Coordinates of N, CA and C in Angstrom, one line a residue:
A1102 N 73.7 26.1 -42.9 CA 74.9 25.9 -42.1 C 74.8 26.8 -40.9
F1103 N 75.3 26.3 -39.7 CA 75.3 27.1 -38.5 C 76.1 28.3 -38.7
G1104 N 75.7 29.4 -38.1 CA 76.4 30.7 -38.1 C 76.1 31.4 -39.4
K1105 N 75.4 30.9 -40.3 CA 75.1 31.6 -41.6 C 73.7 32.1 -41.6
Q1106 N 72.9 31.8 -40.6 CA 71.5 32.3 -40.6 C 71.4 33.6 -39.8
Y1107 N 70.8 34.6 -40.4 CA 70.7 35.9 -39.7 C 69.3 36.5 -39.9
L1108 N 68.8 37.1 -38.9 CA 67.6 37.9 -39.0 C 68.1 39.4 -39.2
T1109 N 67.8 40.0 -40.3 CA 68.2 41.3 -40.6 C 67.1 42.3 -40.5
I1110 N 67.3 43.5 -40.0 CA 66.3 44.5 -39.9 C 66.8 45.7 -40.7
G1111 N 66.0 46.1 -41.7 CA 66.4 47.2 -42.6 C 66.5 46.7 -44.0
K1112 N 66.3 47.5 -45.0 CA 66.3 47.1 -46.4 C 67.6 47.1 -47.0
Q1113 N 68.3 48.2 -46.9 CA 69.7 48.4 -47.5 C 70.7 48.5 -46.3
H1114 N 71.8 47.8 -46.4 CA 72.8 47.9 -45.4 C 72.2 47.8 -44.0
P1115 N 71.6 46.7 -43.7 CA 70.9 46.6 -42.4 C 71.7 47.1 -41.2
R1116 N 71.1 47.9 -40.4 CA 71.7 48.4 -39.2 C 71.8 47.4 -38.1
L1117 N 71.0 46.4 -38.1 CA 71.0 45.4 -37.0 C 70.9 44.0 -37.6
R1118 N 71.9 43.2 -37.2 CA 71.9 41.8 -37.7 C 71.9 40.9 -36.5
L1119 N 71.0 40.0 -36.3 CA 70.9 39.1 -35.2 C 71.2 37.7 -35.6
P1120 N 71.7 36.9 -34.6 CA 72.0 35.5 -35.0 C 70.7 34.7 -35.3
G1121 N 70.8 33.7 -36.1 CA 69.7 32.8 -36.4 C 69.3 31.9 -35.3
S1122 N 68.5 30.9 -35.6 CA 67.9 30.0 -34.6 C 68.8 28.9 -34.2
G1123 N 70.0 28.8 -34.7 CA 71.0 27.8 -34.2 C 70.5 26.4 -34.6
G1124 N 70.6 25.5 -33.7 CA 70.2 24.1 -34.0 C 68.8 23.7 -33.6
I1125 N 68.0 24.7 -33.1 CA 66.6 24.4 -32.7 C 65.8 23.7 -33.9
P1126 N 65.8 24.2 -35.1 CA 65.1 23.6 -36.2 C 65.4 22.1 -36.3
D1127 N 66.7 21.8 -36.1 CA 67.2 20.4 -36.4 C 66.7 19.5 -35.2
V1128 N 66.9 19.9 -34.0 CA 66.6 18.9 -32.9 C 65.2 18.9 -32.5
S1129 N 64.5 20.0 -32.7 CA 63.1 20.1 -32.2 C 62.1 19.2 -32.9
I1130 N 62.5 18.7 -34.1 CA 61.5 17.9 -34.8 C 61.5 16.5 -34.4
F1131 N 62.5 16.0 -33.6 CA 62.5 14.6 -33.2 C 62.8 14.3 -31.8
Y1132 N 63.4 15.3 -31.1 CA 63.9 15.1 -29.7 C 62.7 15.0 -28.7
N1133 N 62.7 14.1 -27.8 CA 61.6 13.9 -26.8 C 61.8 14.7 -25.5
D1134 N 63.0 15.1 -25.2 CA 63.2 15.7 -23.9 C 63.7 17.2 -24.1
I1135 N 62.8 18.0 -24.6 CA 63.2 19.4 -24.7 C 62.9 20.2 -23.5
L1136 N 63.9 20.6 -22.8 CA 63.8 21.4 -21.6 C 64.3 22.8 -21.9
L1137 N 63.5 23.8 -21.5 CA 63.7 25.2 -21.9 C 64.1 26.0 -20.7
Y1138 N 65.0 27.0 -20.9 CA 65.3 28.0 -19.9 C 65.2 29.4 -20.4
V1139 N 64.4 30.2 -19.8 CA 64.2 31.6 -20.2 C 64.6 32.5 -19.0
P1140 N 65.8 33.2 -19.1 CA 66.2 34.0 -18.0 C 65.4 35.3 -17.7
R1141 N 64.7 35.8 -18.7 CA 63.9 37.0 -18.5 C 62.4 36.8 -19.0
H1142 N 61.6 36.4 -18.0 CA 60.2 36.1 -18.3 C 59.5 37.4 -18.6
S1143 N 59.0 37.7 -19.8 CA 58.3 38.9 -20.1 C 57.3 38.7 -21.3
R1144 N 56.5 39.7 -21.5 CA 55.5 39.7 -22.6 C 56.2 39.7 -24.0
V1145 N 57.5 40.1 -24.0 CA 58.3 40.1 -25.2 C 58.6 38.7 -25.6
T1146 N 58.9 37.9 -24.6 CA 59.2 36.5 -24.9 C 58.0 35.6 -25.0
F1147 N 57.0 35.7 -24.1 CA 55.8 34.9 -24.0 C 54.7 35.7 -24.7
V1148 N 54.6 35.6 -26.0 CA 53.7 36.3 -26.8 C 52.5 35.5 -27.2
P1149 N 51.3 36.2 -27.5 CA 50.1 35.4 -27.9 C 50.3 34.7 -29.2
K1150 N 51.0 35.3 -30.1 CA 51.2 34.7 -31.5 C 52.6 35.0 -32.0
L1151 N 53.2 34.0 -32.5 CA 54.6 34.1 -33.0 C 54.6 34.7 -34.4
D1152 N 55.6 35.6 -34.6 CA 55.9 36.1 -36.0 C 56.7 35.1 -36.8
V1153 N 57.7 34.5 -36.1 CA 58.6 33.5 -36.7 C 58.7 32.3 -35.7
C1154 N 58.5 31.1 -36.2 CA 58.7 29.9 -35.4 C 59.9 29.1 -35.9
S1155 N 60.9 29.1 -35.0 CA 62.2 28.4 -35.4 C 62.2 26.9 -35.1
G1156 N 61.4 26.5 -34.2 CA 61.3 25.1 -33.8 C 59.9 24.6 -33.9
L1157 N 59.7 23.3 -33.9 CA 58.4 22.7 -34.1 C 57.5 22.8 -32.9
G1158 N 58.1 22.8 -31.7 CA 57.3 23.0 -30.5 C 56.2 21.9 -30.4
N1159 N 55.0 22.3 -29.9 CA 53.9 21.4 -29.7 C 52.9 21.5 -30.9
S1160 N 53.4 21.6 -32.1 CA 52.5 21.7 -33.3 C 51.8 20.4 -33.6
K1161 N 50.6 20.6 -34.1 CA 49.8 19.4 -34.6 C 50.5 18.8 -35.8
A1162 N 51.4 19.5 -36.5 CA 52.2 19.0 -37.6 C 53.3 18.0 -37.2
R1163 N 53.5 17.9 -35.9 CA 54.6 17.1 -35.4 C 54.3 15.6 -35.7
T1164 N 55.3 14.9 -36.3 CA 55.2 13.5 -36.6 C 56.2 12.7 -35.8
H1165 N 57.2 13.3 -35.2 CA 58.2 12.7 -34.4 C 58.5 13.5 -33.2
G1166 N 58.9 12.9 -32.1 CA 59.2 13.6 -30.9 C 58.0 14.1 -30.2
K1167 N 58.2 14.7 -29.0 CA 57.0 15.1 -28.2 C 56.9 16.6 -28.0
G1168 N 57.9 17.4 -28.4 CA 57.9 18.8 -28.1 C 58.4 19.2 -26.8
P1169 N 58.4 20.5 -26.4 CA 58.9 20.9 -25.1 C 58.1 20.2 -24.0
K1170 N 58.9 19.9 -23.0 CA 58.3 19.2 -21.8 C 58.3 20.0 -20.6
Y1171 N 59.3 20.9 -20.4 CA 59.5 21.6 -19.2 C 60.2 23.0 -19.5
L1172 N 59.8 24.0 -18.8 CA 60.4 25.3 -18.9 C 60.7 25.9 -17.6
V1173 N 61.8 26.5 -17.4 CA 62.2 27.3 -16.2 C 62.5 28.7 -16.6
S1174 N 61.8 29.7 -15.9 CA 62.1 31.1 -16.1 C 62.6 31.7 -14.8
N1175 N 62.9 32.9 -14.8 CA 63.3 33.6 -13.6 C 62.1 33.8 -12.7
L1176 N 60.9 33.5 -13.1 CA 59.7 33.7 -12.3 C 59.1 32.4 -11.8
G1177 N 59.2 31.3 -12.5 CA 58.6 30.1 -12.2 C 59.0 28.9 -13.0
Q1178 N 58.4 27.8 -12.8 CA 58.6 26.5 -13.6 C 57.3 26.1 -14.2
F1179 N 57.4 25.6 -15.4 CA 56.2 25.3 -16.2 C 56.3 23.9 -16.9
T1180 N 55.2 23.3 -17.0 CA 55.1 22.0 -17.8 C 54.2 22.3 -19.0
F1181 N 54.2 21.4 -19.9 CA 53.4 21.5 -21.1 C 52.4 20.3 -21.1
I1182 N 51.1 20.6 -21.2 CA 50.1 19.5 -21.2 C 49.2 19.8 -22.4
D1183 N 49.1 18.8 -23.3 CA 48.4 19.0 -24.5 C 48.8 20.2 -25.3
G1184 N 50.1 20.5 -25.3 CA 50.7 21.6 -26.1 C 50.5 23.0 -25.4
K1185 N 50.0 23.0 -24.2 CA 49.8 24.3 -23.5 C 50.7 24.4 -22.3
M1186 N 51.2 25.6 -22.1 CA 52.1 25.9 -21.0 C 51.3 26.1 -19.7
H1187 N 51.7 25.3 -18.6 CA 51.0 25.4 -17.3 C 52.0 25.8 -16.3
L1188 N 51.7 26.8 -15.4 CA 52.5 27.2 -14.3 C 52.5 26.1 -13.3
Q1189 N 53.7 25.5 -13.0 CA 53.8 24.4 -12.0 C 54.2 24.9 -10.6
T1190 N 55.2 25.8 -10.6 CA 55.7 26.4 -9.4 C 56.0 27.9 -9.6
Y1191 N 55.9 28.7 -8.6 CA 56.3 30.1 -8.7 C 57.5 30.3 -7.7
H1192 N 58.5 31.0 -8.1 CA 59.7 31.2 -7.3 C 59.4 32.0 -6.0
P1193 N 60.1 31.8 -5.0 CA 60.0 32.6 -3.7 C 60.0 34.1 -4.0
G1194 N 59.1 34.9 -3.5 CA 59.0 36.3 -3.7 C 58.3 36.7 -4.9
V1195 N 57.8 35.8 -5.7 CA 57.1 36.1 -7.0 C 55.7 35.7 -6.8
S1196 N 54.8 36.6 -7.2 CA 53.3 36.2 -7.1 C 52.8 35.7 -8.4
I1197 N 51.7 34.9 -8.3 CA 51.1 34.4 -9.5 C 50.6 35.6 -10.4
E1198 N 50.1 36.6 -9.8 CA 49.7 37.8 -10.5 C 50.8 38.4 -11.3
Q1199 N 52.0 38.5 -10.7 CA 53.2 39.0 -11.4 C 53.5 38.2 -12.6
I1200 N 53.5 36.9 -12.4 CA 53.8 36.0 -13.6 C 52.7 36.2 -14.7
K1201 N 51.5 36.3 -14.3 CA 50.4 36.5 -15.3 C 50.6 37.8 -16.0
S1202 N 51.0 38.9 -15.3 CA 51.3 40.2 -15.9 C 52.5 40.2 -16.9
H1203 N 53.4 39.2 -16.7 CA 54.6 39.2 -17.6 C 54.4 38.1 -18.7
T1204 N 53.2 37.6 -18.8 CA 52.9 36.6 -19.8 C 51.9 37.1 -20.8
G1205 N 52.1 37.1 -22.1 CA 51.3 37.7 -23.1 C 50.1 36.8 -23.5
F1206 N 49.8 35.8 -22.8 CA 48.6 34.9 -23.1 C 48.1 34.4 -21.8
E1207 N 46.9 33.8 -21.9 CA 46.3 33.3 -20.7 C 47.2 32.2 -20.0
L1208 N 47.5 32.4 -18.8 CA 48.4 31.5 -18.1 C 47.5 30.4 -17.4
L1209 N 47.8 29.2 -17.8 CA 47.1 28.0 -17.2 C 47.8 27.6 -15.9
L1210 N 47.1 27.3 -14.9 CA 47.7 26.9 -13.6 C 47.5 25.4 -13.3
S1211 N 48.6 24.8 -12.9 CA 48.6 23.4 -12.5 C 47.7 23.2 -11.3
P1212 N 47.0 22.1 -11.2 CA 46.2 21.9 -10.0 C 47.1 21.6 -8.8
T1213 N 48.3 21.4 -9.0 CA 49.3 21.2 -7.8 C 50.2 22.3 -7.7
L1214 N 49.8 23.5 -8.1 CA 50.6 24.7 -8.1 C 51.1 25.0 -6.7
H1215 N 52.4 25.3 -6.5 CA 53.0 25.6 -5.2 C 54.3 26.4 -5.4
E1216 N 54.8 26.9 -4.3 CA 56.1 27.7 -4.4 C 57.2 26.8 -4.7
T1217 N 58.1 27.2 -5.5 CA 59.3 26.4 -5.9 C 60.2 26.2 -4.6
P1218 N 60.5 25.0 -4.3 CA 61.3 24.7 -3.1 C 62.7 25.3 -3.3
P1219 N 63.3 25.8 -2.3 CA 64.7 26.3 -2.5 C 65.7 25.1 -2.8
P1220 N 66.8 25.4 -3.4 CA 67.7 24.4 -3.7 C 68.3 23.8 -2.4
T1221 N 68.7 22.6 -2.5 CA 69.4 21.9 -1.3 C 70.8 22.4 -1.2
N1222 N 71.4 22.2 -0.1 CA 72.9 22.6 0.0 C 73.7 21.8 -1.0
E1223 N 73.3 20.5 -1.2 CA 74.1 19.7 -2.2 C 73.9 20.3 -3.6
E1224 N 72.7 20.7 -4.0 CA 72.5 21.3 -5.3 C 73.3 22.6 -5.4
I1225 N 73.3 23.5 -4.4 CA 74.1 24.7 -4.4 C 75.6 24.4 -4.6
T1226 N 76.1 23.4 -3.8 CA 77.5 23.0 -3.9 C 77.9 22.5 -5.3
L1227 N 77.0 21.7 -5.9 CA 77.3 21.2 -7.2 C 77.3 22.4 -8.2
L1228 N 76.3 23.3 -8.1 CA 76.3 24.4 -9.0 C 77.5 25.3 -8.9
R1229 N 77.9 25.6 -7.7 CA 79.0 26.5 -7.5 C 80.4 25.9 -7.8
N1230 N 80.5 24.6 -7.5 CA 81.9 24.0 -7.5 C 82.1 23.1 -8.7
E1231 N 81.0 22.4 -9.3 CA 81.2 21.5 -10.4 C 80.6 22.0 -11.7
I1232 N 79.4 22.5 -11.6 CA 78.7 22.8 -12.9 C 79.1 24.2 -13.4
D1233 N 79.2 25.2 -12.5 CA 79.6 26.5 -13.0 C 80.5 27.3 -12.0
P1234 N 81.7 26.8 -11.8 CA 82.6 27.4 -10.8 C 83.0 28.8 -11.2
L1235 N 82.9 29.1 -12.5 CA 83.3 30.5 -13.0 C 82.2 31.5 -12.9
E1236 N 81.0 31.0 -12.5 CA 79.8 31.9 -12.3 C 79.3 32.5 -13.7
I1237 N 79.5 31.7 -14.7 CA 79.1 32.2 -16.1 C 77.6 32.4 -16.1
R1238 N 76.8 31.7 -15.3 CA 75.3 31.8 -15.3 C 74.9 33.3 -14.9
N1239 N 75.8 33.9 -14.1 CA 75.4 35.3 -13.6 C 75.5 36.3 -14.7
L1240 N 76.2 36.0 -15.9 CA 76.2 37.0 -17.0 C 74.8 37.3 -17.5
E1241 N 73.9 36.4 -17.4 CA 72.5 36.6 -17.9 C 71.8 37.7 -17.1
F1242 N 72.2 37.9 -15.9 CA 71.5 38.8 -15.0 C 72.2 40.2 -14.8
L1243 N 73.4 40.3 -15.3 CA 74.2 41.5 -15.1 C 74.2 42.3 -16.4
S1244 N 74.5 43.6 -16.2 CA 74.7 44.5 -17.4 C 75.7 45.5 -17.0
G1245 N 76.2 46.3 -17.9 CA 77.1 47.4 -17.7 C 78.4 46.9 -17.0
T1246 N 78.9 47.8 -16.1 CA 80.2 47.5 -15.4 C 80.2 46.2 -14.7
P1247 N 79.2 45.8 -13.9 CA 79.3 44.5 -13.2 C 79.5 43.3 -14.2
R1248 N 78.8 43.4 -15.4 CA 78.9 42.3 -16.4 C 80.4 42.3 -16.9
R1249 N 80.9 43.5 -17.3 CA 82.2 43.6 -17.8 C 83.2 43.1 -16.8
E1250 N 83.1 43.4 -15.6 CA 84.0 43.0 -14.5 C 84.0 41.5 -14.4
L1251 N 82.8 40.9 -14.4 CA 82.7 39.4 -14.3 C 83.3 38.7 -15.6
L1252 N 83.1 39.3 -16.7 CA 83.7 38.8 -18.0 C 85.2 38.8 -17.8
H1253 N 85.8 39.9 -17.4 CA 87.2 40.0 -17.2 C 87.7 38.9 -16.2
R1254 N 87.0 38.7 -15.1 CA 87.4 37.7 -14.1 C 87.3 36.3 -14.7
I1255 N 86.3 36.0 -15.5 CA 86.2 34.7 -16.1 C 87.3 34.5 -17.0
I1256 N 87.6 35.4 -17.9 CA 88.7 35.3 -18.8 C 90.0 35.1 -18.1
A1257 N 90.3 35.8 -17.0 CA 91.5 35.7 -16.3 C 91.6 34.3 -15.6
L1258 N 90.5 33.8 -15.1 CA 90.5 32.5 -14.5 C 90.7 31.3 -15.5
E1259 N 90.3 31.6 -16.8 CA 90.4 30.5 -17.8 C 91.8 30.6 -18.4
S1260 N 92.5 31.7 -18.3 CA 93.9 31.8 -18.9 C 94.9 31.0 -18.2

């Protein structure tokens, strides 16, 4: 059941309890259009070997679906070819070396690798006015007082 899965750390009276994997195990086994978003690209997220695998991904055991197709991080955009992640574009101001240093495995480069084009005015207008007018997306990048202030503003606007 959703909300009942937890990863616990500690043997008695765990001091830390984290949420489980949500719906990933259910949808990743058959869905063909898995698009991923990782707001903090780091060696903590992009590891050479998984301790726990919550979704099927690009496993050879897959009998349905195609696995992840595309991934966007705060550093670049990636595609998956033969189950391997390839850097497709790097965001403005980010170097390929920086992305490599934040990835815990060998980073494969697309033969058409280029800088990520900036969003169009239409895309920015859609994002700000239709998709996320409350700026909820910014919560992923803020901490401390600025995050708390944005949360209070969002709550006030929704009331």
